[in-house]
Amino acid sequence: MLTRRNLAAGLGLSLLAQQAWARSATPASIQNQAGAAPPAPKPLDPTAPPAAEPPMVLLDTAIDEADRMTVEVFVNEQGPFHFVVDTGADRSTLSAPLAQRLGLQRGPDVMLHGVGGSALTPTAKVSLIVAGDSRLKDVNLPVLSAERLGVDGLIGVDMLDNRNVIMDFGRKRLELRRSTPFGQAFQGAREVSVMADARFGRLAVANARVSGVRCVAFIDSGSGASMGNMALAEAIKLRVRRKPEPSMAIRLIGAAGEETTGELRIIRSLEMGALRMSNLPLVMADLHIFDVWQLNDRPAVLLGVDVLKMFSRVELDFGADRVKFRLGGGLPSPVLQA
């Protein structure tokens, strides 16, 4: 099974094997030009071992411990508890152990939509939840298992209106502040500000391109892996058909156990404004969340922590509709385009 942490590493040997096979094989187009008939298929060998199953990737799970940054949250004036800020989640949620610990009254069940699917989910009645100066009163919050969250809860976009989420990977610190008009006025020499717009309550980077294909790019701070829809996958295939990008088949398992197939691909480039990154792993699949947003017929991508942590600091400003990236992270830094 591939976890999000070894997603790219698990792809390495398989891609090397695929590339070696591709170099040793004769392309069908050359055979046809030479007039040779295609080789007859080899008979199946009943004694041969079965083909290995595609690697499995789990969806809707908490990001890796090494990448997780939490913010202090108070629930019904008790705490602090540790929540992950998830800009891909519609609603803030609680873990089942926290709801039980606080003795919260059960609310009505709700249909909760995730990346991989939807499920009828219990809720708990909360009088007040506070994160910094952001708060919600008298709400029913979905309750998820500890295995799905790995923390006390999630802060979703329902608590991020006019807020600035600051992810400082250099200091492993997460801050939630009120957005101010002065935030964009002060920009360092190694900082790049990229315009975004609010769609479905989330920040979507304007004029993003994946392997040269223009797409809608959502920032998903709660996901460890970046994911694209099949409209993006098909558009990229058409664009790079002469030199296909390395890829391999994978199985995707949602939180409710639903399974679908997908593709893990090393994309050539990701561009956002003046920023350009190359050779990034990207999961391509027909995901449930793209159906919910009615985006399956248009190229779209969710940018997870695997992309965000390439920077030393990322600011998601829901008030100014901008994303500010600071270069100098622990991974190879993106390139500034002229």
Tab-separated table of C-alpha atoms in Angstrom:
chain	number	residue	atom	x	y	z
A	1	MET	CA	0.000	0.000	0.000
A	2	LEU	CA	1.239	3.478	-0.837
A	3	THR	CA	0.872	6.045	1.878
A	4	ARG	CA	0.918	9.713	1.024
A	5	ARG	CA	4.402	10.015	2.448
A	6	ASN	CA	5.961	7.415	0.111
A	7	LEU	CA	3.711	8.211	-2.838
A	8	ALA	CA	6.475	9.630	-5.014
A	9	ALA	CA	9.126	7.210	-3.754
A	10	GLY	CA	6.907	4.232	-4.503
A	11	LEU	CA	6.582	5.419	-8.080
A	12	GLY	CA	10.312	5.622	-8.725
A	13	LEU	CA	11.308	1.983	-9.377
A	14	SER	CA	8.142	1.251	-11.325
A	15	LEU	CA	8.749	4.213	-13.613
A	16	LEU	CA	12.366	3.205	-14.176
A	17	ALA	CA	11.184	-0.241	-15.194
A	18	GLN	CA	8.570	1.227	-17.525
A	19	GLN	CA	11.109	3.573	-19.117
A	20	ALA	CA	13.600	0.739	-19.620
A	21	TRP	CA	10.869	-1.343	-21.262
A	22	ALA	CA	9.873	1.567	-23.482
A	23	ARG	CA	13.464	2.082	-24.660
A	24	SER	CA	13.852	-1.606	-25.521
A	25	ALA	CA	10.515	-1.922	-27.343
A	26	THR	CA	9.931	-0.959	-30.964
A	27	PRO	CA	7.119	1.561	-31.356
A	28	ALA	CA	4.103	0.276	-33.286
A	29	SER	CA	4.221	3.255	-35.651
A	30	ILE	CA	7.733	2.304	-36.848
A	31	GLN	CA	6.665	-1.309	-37.402
A	32	ASN	CA	3.742	-0.170	-39.526
A	33	GLN	CA	5.949	2.121	-41.623
A	34	ALA	CA	8.266	-0.802	-42.277
A	35	GLY	CA	5.323	-2.880	-43.440
A	36	ALA	CA	5.881	-5.596	-40.866
A	37	ALA	CA	2.925	-7.320	-39.314
A	38	PRO	CA	2.497	-6.893	-35.583
A	39	PRO	CA	3.831	-9.843	-33.586
A	40	ALA	CA	1.364	-12.516	-32.560
A	41	PRO	CA	0.331	-12.393	-28.928
A	42	LYS	CA	2.141	-14.837	-26.679
A	43	PRO	CA	0.015	-17.653	-25.240
A	44	LEU	CA	-0.781	-17.399	-21.537
A	45	ASP	CA	1.449	-19.433	-19.282
A	46	PRO	CA	-0.694	-21.036	-16.543
A	47	THR	CA	2.401	-21.523	-14.390
A	48	ALA	CA	3.402	-17.849	-14.510
A	49	PRO	CA	2.770	-15.839	-11.338
A	50	PRO	CA	-0.245	-13.497	-11.488
A	51	ALA	CA	0.378	-9.883	-12.401
A	52	ALA	CA	0.928	-7.639	-9.419
A	53	GLU	CA	-2.040	-5.525	-8.355
A	54	PRO	CA	-1.716	-1.778	-8.862
A	55	PRO	CA	-0.541	0.085	-5.750
A	56	MET	CA	-3.267	1.403	-3.461
A	57	VAL	CA	-3.655	5.011	-2.324
A	58	LEU	CA	-5.993	5.951	0.518
A	59	LEU	CA	-8.180	9.044	0.101
A	60	ASP	CA	-9.825	11.212	2.776
A	61	THR	CA	-7.187	10.440	5.380
A	62	ALA	CA	-5.151	12.783	7.532
A	63	ILE	CA	-1.896	14.124	6.140
A	64	ASP	CA	1.365	12.632	7.338
A	65	GLU	CA	2.556	13.383	10.858
A	66	ALA	CA	5.712	15.043	9.530
A	67	ASP	CA	3.672	17.518	7.459
A	68	ARG	CA	0.839	18.163	9.914
A	69	MET	CA	0.567	21.590	11.513
A	70	THR	CA	-2.243	22.336	13.919
A	71	VAL	CA	-3.941	25.370	15.421
A	72	GLU	CA	-5.330	25.642	18.946
A	73	VAL	CA	-9.130	25.451	19.086
A	74	PHE	CA	-11.585	25.809	21.969
A	75	VAL	CA	-14.884	23.908	21.905
A	76	ASN	CA	-17.602	25.032	24.332
A	77	GLU	CA	-14.920	27.000	26.203
A	78	GLN	CA	-12.843	23.872	26.778
A	79	GLY	CA	-9.401	23.198	25.356
A	80	PRO	CA	-7.157	23.991	23.709
A	81	PHE	CA	-7.499	21.125	21.240
A	82	HIS	CA	-5.417	20.565	18.129
A	83	PHE	CA	-7.127	21.004	14.760
A	84	VAL	CA	-5.754	20.906	11.205
A	85	VAL	CA	-6.858	23.739	8.906
A	86	ASP	CA	-8.341	22.013	5.860
A	87	THR	CA	-9.085	24.442	3.024
A	88	GLY	CA	-10.575	21.566	1.037
A	89	ALA	CA	-13.296	20.822	3.608
A	90	ASP	CA	-16.742	22.410	3.426
A	91	ARG	CA	-17.357	22.117	7.161
A	92	SER	CA	-15.336	22.015	10.336
A	93	THR	CA	-15.426	18.595	11.970
A	94	LEU	CA	-14.718	16.903	15.290
A	95	SER	CA	-13.101	13.578	16.046
A	96	ALA	CA	-15.300	10.976	17.707
A	97	PRO	CA	-13.045	10.778	20.825
A	98	LEU	CA	-13.275	14.558	21.323
A	99	ALA	CA	-17.065	14.590	20.964
A	100	GLN	CA	-17.296	11.771	23.497
A	101	ARG	CA	-14.844	13.444	25.879
A	102	LEU	CA	-16.882	16.669	25.856
A	103	GLY	CA	-20.178	14.804	26.244
A	104	LEU	CA	-21.685	16.567	23.243
A	105	GLN	CA	-25.314	15.916	22.359
A	106	ARG	CA	-25.861	14.175	19.053
A	107	GLY	CA	-27.334	16.202	16.197
A	108	PRO	CA	-28.966	15.098	12.946
A	109	ASP	CA	-27.034	12.955	10.508
A	110	VAL	CA	-25.753	14.781	7.420
A	111	MET	CA	-24.365	13.748	4.050
A	112	LEU	CA	-20.659	14.599	4.091
A	113	HIS	CA	-18.848	14.857	0.769
A	114	GLY	CA	-15.152	14.022	0.607
A	115	VAL	CA	-12.584	13.670	-2.138
A	116	GLY	CA	-13.320	10.009	-2.738
A	117	GLY	CA	-17.034	9.775	-1.980
A	118	SER	CA	-19.877	10.712	0.315
A	119	ALA	CA	-21.246	9.118	3.467
A	120	LEU	CA	-24.061	9.720	5.951
A	121	THR	CA	-22.259	11.123	8.977
A	122	PRO	CA	-23.360	11.806	12.564
A	123	THR	CA	-23.056	15.315	13.998
A	124	ALA	CA	-22.590	16.798	17.459
A	125	LYS	CA	-24.228	19.967	18.769
A	126	VAL	CA	-21.648	22.652	19.610
A	127	SER	CA	-22.547	25.939	21.308
A	128	LEU	CA	-19.265	27.663	20.452
A	129	ILE	CA	-16.081	26.756	18.587
A	130	VAL	CA	-13.219	29.279	18.526
A	131	ALA	CA	-9.977	29.298	16.519
A	132	GLY	CA	-8.074	32.546	17.016
A	133	ASP	CA	-10.645	35.278	16.387
A	134	SER	CA	-12.727	33.015	14.145
A	135	ARG	CA	-15.785	31.424	15.706
A	136	LEU	CA	-19.015	29.563	15.033
A	137	LYS	CA	-22.024	29.503	17.352
A	138	ASP	CA	-24.807	26.943	17.765
A	139	VAL	CA	-23.733	24.573	15.005
A	140	ASN	CA	-23.980	20.866	14.302
A	141	LEU	CA	-20.493	19.662	13.387
A	142	PRO	CA	-19.848	16.341	11.629
A	143	VAL	CA	-18.090	13.715	13.752
A	144	LEU	CA	-15.457	11.500	12.100
A	145	SER	CA	-13.447	8.577	13.407
A	146	ALA	CA	-10.023	9.124	14.917
A	147	GLU	CA	-8.521	6.958	12.148
A	148	ARG	CA	-9.737	9.376	9.477
A	149	LEU	CA	-8.571	12.534	11.248
A	150	GLY	CA	-5.536	11.704	13.354
A	151	VAL	CA	-6.154	14.978	15.262
A	152	ASP	CA	-8.922	16.446	17.424
A	153	GLY	CA	-10.675	17.951	14.399
A	154	LEU	CA	-10.558	20.014	11.230
A	155	ILE	CA	-11.166	23.710	10.626
A	156	GLY	CA	-13.015	23.964	7.293
A	157	VAL	CA	-13.817	26.888	5.031
A	158	ASP	CA	-16.922	27.638	7.124
A	159	MET	CA	-14.528	29.325	9.604
A	160	LEU	CA	-12.164	30.946	7.088
A	161	ASP	CA	-14.220	33.791	5.654
A	162	ASN	CA	-12.050	36.964	5.624
A	163	ARG	CA	-9.233	35.044	7.299
A	164	ASN	CA	-5.571	34.577	6.432
A	165	VAL	CA	-4.185	31.051	6.880
A	166	ILE	CA	-0.411	31.160	7.306
A	167	MET	CA	1.458	27.883	6.860
A	168	ASP	CA	5.061	28.376	7.976
A	169	PHE	CA	6.831	25.165	6.970
A	170	GLY	CA	10.221	26.512	7.991
A	171	ARG	CA	9.130	26.881	11.620
A	172	LYS	CA	6.376	24.205	11.425
A	173	ARG	CA	3.858	26.761	12.611
A	174	LEU	CA	0.259	27.367	11.562
A	175	GLU	CA	-1.525	30.679	12.188
A	176	LEU	CA	-5.069	31.845	11.586
A	177	ARG	CA	-5.436	35.622	11.401
A	178	ARG	CA	-8.024	38.149	10.284
A	179	SER	CA	-7.339	39.332	6.744
A	180	THR	CA	-6.277	42.991	6.458
A	181	PRO	CA	-5.808	45.275	3.431
A	182	PHE	CA	-2.170	45.782	4.475
A	183	GLY	CA	-1.211	42.133	4.049
A	184	GLN	CA	-0.395	42.441	0.345
A	185	ALA	CA	1.349	45.793	0.707
A	186	PHE	CA	4.378	44.232	2.388
A	187	GLN	CA	6.015	41.632	0.172
A	188	GLY	CA	9.532	40.311	0.615
A	189	ALA	CA	12.124	39.911	-2.118
A	190	ARG	CA	11.625	36.124	-2.181
A	191	GLU	CA	7.837	36.247	-2.004
A	192	VAL	CA	5.409	35.888	-4.882
A	193	SER	CA	1.747	36.863	-4.674
A	194	VAL	CA	-0.647	34.984	-6.953
A	195	MET	CA	-4.196	36.119	-7.648
A	196	ALA	CA	-7.017	33.744	-6.746
A	197	ASP	CA	-10.769	33.779	-6.625
A	198	ALA	CA	-13.240	32.197	-4.251
A	199	ARG	CA	-15.073	29.232	-5.715
A	200	PHE	CA	-17.163	26.883	-3.594
A	201	GLY	CA	-15.784	28.788	-0.589
A	202	ARG	CA	-12.203	27.882	-1.534
A	203	LEU	CA	-9.271	29.693	-3.086
A	204	ALA	CA	-8.706	28.851	-6.746
A	205	VAL	CA	-5.459	30.076	-8.288
A	206	ALA	CA	-6.090	32.082	-11.438
A	207	ASN	CA	-4.236	31.151	-14.646
A	208	ALA	CA	-2.729	27.931	-13.327
A	209	ARG	CA	-1.247	25.512	-15.863
A	210	VAL	CA	-0.330	21.834	-15.505
A	211	SER	CA	1.992	20.548	-18.239
A	212	GLY	CA	0.916	23.563	-20.282
A	213	VAL	CA	-2.833	22.942	-19.838
A	214	ARG	CA	-4.813	25.801	-18.308
A	215	CYS	CA	-6.870	24.557	-15.356
A	216	VAL	CA	-8.661	25.505	-12.157
A	217	ALA	CA	-6.264	24.916	-9.237
A	218	PHE	CA	-7.732	24.680	-5.740
A	219	ILE	CA	-5.538	24.924	-2.636
A	220	ASP	CA	-6.244	21.934	-0.361
A	221	SER	CA	-4.222	22.267	2.847
A	222	GLY	CA	-5.773	19.103	4.304
A	223	SER	CA	-4.534	16.731	1.612
A	224	GLY	CA	-1.072	15.226	1.512
A	225	ALA	CA	-1.243	14.464	-2.222
A	226	SER	CA	-2.204	16.648	-5.176
A	227	MET	CA	-4.941	15.284	-7.445
A	228	GLY	CA	-6.278	16.142	-10.896
A	229	ASN	CA	-9.492	15.186	-12.674
A	230	MET	CA	-9.766	13.108	-15.842
A	231	ALA	CA	-10.504	16.170	-17.984
A	232	LEU	CA	-7.035	17.412	-17.031
A	233	ALA	CA	-5.506	13.972	-17.646
A	234	GLU	CA	-6.981	13.766	-21.159
A	235	ALA	CA	-5.965	17.332	-22.026
A	236	ILE	CA	-2.378	16.621	-20.944
A	237	LYS	CA	-2.265	13.393	-22.976
A	238	LEU	CA	-3.270	15.293	-26.097
A	239	ARG	CA	-0.643	17.944	-25.456
A	240	VAL	CA	2.283	15.590	-24.728
A	241	ARG	CA	1.223	12.614	-26.879
A	242	ARG	CA	4.590	12.451	-28.676
A	243	LYS	CA	6.499	12.243	-25.394
A	244	PRO	CA	4.119	10.846	-22.766
A	245	GLU	CA	4.781	11.627	-19.129
A	246	PRO	CA	5.788	8.704	-16.856
A	247	SER	CA	2.736	7.137	-15.233
A	248	MET	CA	1.408	4.012	-13.558
A	249	ALA	CA	-2.016	2.626	-12.656
A	250	ILE	CA	-3.168	2.850	-9.029
A	251	ARG	CA	-6.201	1.903	-6.946
A	252	LEU	CA	-7.914	4.597	-4.892
A	253	ILE	CA	-9.765	3.667	-1.701
A	254	GLY	CA	-12.229	6.153	-0.186
A	255	ALA	CA	-13.183	6.533	3.456
A	256	ALA	CA	-16.311	4.375	3.056
A	257	GLY	CA	-14.323	1.592	1.364
A	258	GLU	CA	-15.335	2.509	-2.186
A	259	GLU	CA	-12.678	1.733	-4.768
A	260	THR	CA	-11.878	3.309	-8.100
A	261	THR	CA	-8.939	3.247	-10.474
A	262	GLY	CA	-6.642	6.125	-11.219
A	263	GLU	CA	-3.258	7.051	-12.556
A	264	LEU	CA	-0.160	8.339	-10.805
A	265	ARG	CA	1.768	10.584	-13.159
A	266	ILE	CA	4.923	12.661	-12.998
A	267	ILE	CA	3.832	15.940	-14.575
A	268	ARG	CA	6.368	18.066	-16.391
A	269	SER	CA	5.371	21.408	-14.949
A	270	LEU	CA	3.016	23.297	-12.686
A	271	GLU	CA	2.766	27.040	-13.224
A	272	MET	CA	1.067	29.572	-10.967
A	273	GLY	CA	1.652	33.175	-11.930
A	274	ALA	CA	5.418	33.740	-11.910
A	275	LEU	CA	6.108	30.372	-10.250
A	276	ARG	CA	7.109	27.231	-12.111
A	277	MET	CA	7.671	23.753	-10.646
A	278	SER	CA	8.645	20.613	-12.529
A	279	ASN	CA	8.534	16.823	-12.191
A	280	LEU	CA	5.753	16.618	-9.604
A	281	PRO	CA	3.693	13.501	-8.759
A	282	LEU	CA	-0.019	13.974	-9.442
A	283	VAL	CA	-2.883	11.528	-8.938
A	284	MET	CA	-5.346	11.556	-11.864
A	285	ALA	CA	-8.801	10.122	-11.219
A	286	ASP	CA	-12.535	10.592	-11.656
A	287	LEU	CA	-13.016	11.825	-8.081
A	288	HIS	CA	-16.310	12.386	-6.324
A	289	ILE	CA	-15.479	15.935	-5.252
A	290	PHE	CA	-15.170	17.052	-8.895
A	291	ASP	CA	-18.701	15.718	-9.479
A	292	VAL	CA	-19.979	17.751	-6.522
A	293	TRP	CA	-18.369	20.895	-7.931
A	294	GLN	CA	-19.547	20.043	-11.481
A	295	LEU	CA	-15.982	20.253	-12.758
A	296	ASN	CA	-15.501	16.857	-14.395
A	297	ASP	CA	-15.799	18.389	-17.883
A	298	ARG	CA	-13.166	21.058	-17.189
A	299	PRO	CA	-9.481	20.545	-16.254
A	300	ALA	CA	-9.077	20.976	-12.485
A	301	VAL	CA	-6.530	20.084	-9.829
A	302	LEU	CA	-6.370	20.024	-6.020
A	303	LEU	CA	-2.960	21.199	-4.785
A	304	GLY	CA	-2.039	19.437	-1.558
A	305	VAL	CA	0.687	19.776	1.027
A	306	ASP	CA	3.158	17.958	-1.235
A	307	VAL	CA	3.208	21.132	-3.383
A	308	LEU	CA	2.741	23.685	-0.598
A	309	LYS	CA	5.709	22.405	1.433
A	310	MET	CA	8.054	23.188	-1.459
A	311	PHE	CA	7.891	26.714	-0.038
A	312	SER	CA	9.096	27.911	3.332
A	313	ARG	CA	5.809	29.748	3.901
A	314	VAL	CA	2.399	29.933	2.231
A	315	GLU	CA	-0.330	32.457	3.044
A	316	LEU	CA	-3.897	31.727	1.971
A	317	ASP	CA	-5.714	35.050	2.193
A	318	PHE	CA	-9.473	34.468	1.949
A	319	GLY	CA	-10.128	38.181	2.441
A	320	ALA	CA	-7.895	39.486	-0.346
A	321	ASP	CA	-8.381	36.464	-2.653
A	322	ARG	CA	-4.654	35.925	-2.987
A	323	VAL	CA	-2.048	33.279	-2.212
A	324	LYS	CA	1.433	34.395	-1.190
A	325	PHE	CA	4.360	31.983	-1.594
A	326	ARG	CA	7.766	32.461	0.032
A	327	LEU	CA	10.689	30.618	-1.556
A	328	GLY	CA	13.301	28.770	0.438
A	329	GLY	CA	11.665	25.554	1.645
A	330	GLY	CA	13.419	22.315	2.518
A	331	LEU	CA	12.632	20.786	-0.892
A	332	PRO	CA	14.054	22.012	-4.216
A	333	SER	CA	12.694	25.526	-4.648
A	334	PRO	CA	10.334	26.413	-7.485
A	335	VAL	CA	11.619	28.643	-10.257
A	336	LEU	CA	10.597	32.273	-10.704
A	337	GLN	CA	9.698	32.944	-14.315
A	338	ALA	CA	10.675	36.218	-15.928
